[in-house]
Amino acid sequence: MLIYHPALDAYHCVFRVLALLSECVEMEKDRLQILDFVLCFPSVASEFRLPPGSTAAKKAMASSDSPYRAPINPKGLFTSLSKTHDAAIACLEAAALVRRDQADDVDVKRADALLPSELKDRVDALRELEAPFFKEMLPLLMSLPLRGPDGLKARSGLAEYRYDAL
């Protein structure tokens, strides 16, 4: 039996990446992948070690109505989704909607090209549907550094941080 899951679909990931980059024009690939994972599985964010004063964001994510069930092994699923993210970013790069920049710390940037109106409408609909994430959790996660023991990678427990250059 085949079961479709949007989190594993590279083309659905394209919409999610565009929605994230519409809020923050540029970000590191690892941060983008963590944010996309939380967008797909908001309940995972309740397990993050977040700074004091972020209980409202955690509660918003814990009570979020997600159509996807919570993953049994979040770190394993996060690791397996890296190929999906790579495919989605490559698709967006081929369409000249994003640029990859390896020279500095910013890996993925939204290109200057305008989105087609139908695509923009679908991205906006996704942002509206996932409003608790975009209003509560995204600003909080964007304010955290990515690397180091107090960075997003360490606080989420999803990505390896111990060997990152600081």
mmCIF file of N, CA and C in Angstrom, residues 3 9 12 19 26 28 46 65 89 93 96 123 144 148 154:
data_model
loop_
_atom_site.group_PDB
_atom_site.id
_atom_site.type_symbol
_atom_site.label_atom_id
_atom_site.label_comp_id
_atom_site.label_asym_id
_atom_site.label_seq_id
_atom_site.Cartn_x
_atom_site.Cartn_y
_atom_site.Cartn_z
ATOM 1 N N ILE A 3 1.237 5.246 0.648
ATOM 2 C CA ILE A 3 0.621 6.339 1.396
ATOM 3 C C ILE A 3 1.384 7.612 1.072
ATOM 4 N N ASP A 9 7.383 14.859 0.025
ATOM 5 C CA ASP A 9 7.207 15.255 -1.370
ATOM 6 C C ASP A 9 8.061 16.491 -1.665
ATOM 7 N N HIS A 12 5.997 19.556 -2.716
ATOM 8 C CA HIS A 12 5.326 20.216 -1.590
ATOM 9 C C HIS A 12 6.355 20.979 -0.765
ATOM 10 N N ALA A 19 7.498 29.640 1.178
ATOM 11 C CA ALA A 19 6.783 30.320 2.259
ATOM 12 C C ALA A 19 7.766 30.799 3.324
ATOM 13 N N GLU A 26 16.784 35.284 3.286
ATOM 14 C CA GLU A 26 17.966 34.447 3.212
ATOM 15 C C GLU A 26 18.206 33.759 4.547
ATOM 16 N N GLU A 28 20.521 30.067 6.394
ATOM 17 C CA GLU A 28 21.382 28.915 6.244
ATOM 18 C C GLU A 28 20.544 27.694 5.872
ATOM 19 N N SER A 46 7.625 21.373 20.626
ATOM 20 C CA SER A 46 7.389 21.364 22.078
ATOM 21 C C SER A 46 8.505 20.638 22.812
ATOM 22 N N ASP A 65 -3.116 22.331 14.962
ATOM 23 C CA ASP A 65 -3.790 21.231 14.271
ATOM 24 C C ASP A 65 -3.004 20.886 13.018
ATOM 25 N N ILE A 89 15.330 22.473 -3.172
ATOM 26 C CA ILE A 89 16.180 23.652 -3.382
ATOM 27 C C ILE A 89 16.775 23.633 -4.783
ATOM 28 N N GLU A 93 16.247 26.441 -7.534
ATOM 29 C CA GLU A 93 17.435 27.050 -8.131
ATOM 30 C C GLU A 93 17.373 26.950 -9.652
ATOM 31 N N ALA A 96 15.288 29.528 -11.076
ATOM 32 C CA ALA A 96 15.832 30.866 -10.781
ATOM 33 C C ALA A 96 15.021 31.606 -9.720
ATOM 34 N N VAL A 123 1.431 29.917 -2.070
ATOM 35 C CA VAL A 123 2.376 30.141 -0.974
ATOM 36 C C VAL A 123 1.712 30.980 0.119
ATOM 37 N N LEU A 144 17.454 32.821 17.176
ATOM 38 C CA LEU A 144 18.495 31.989 17.779
ATOM 39 C C LEU A 144 19.675 31.828 16.824
ATOM 40 N N GLY A 148 26.619 26.155 17.750
ATOM 41 C CA GLY A 148 27.043 26.254 19.143
ATOM 42 C C GLY A 148 26.092 25.544 20.078
ATOM 43 N N ALA A 154 21.502 22.648 18.302
ATOM 44 C CA ALA A 154 21.603 21.989 19.608
ATOM 45 C C ALA A 154 20.263 22.007 20.334
#
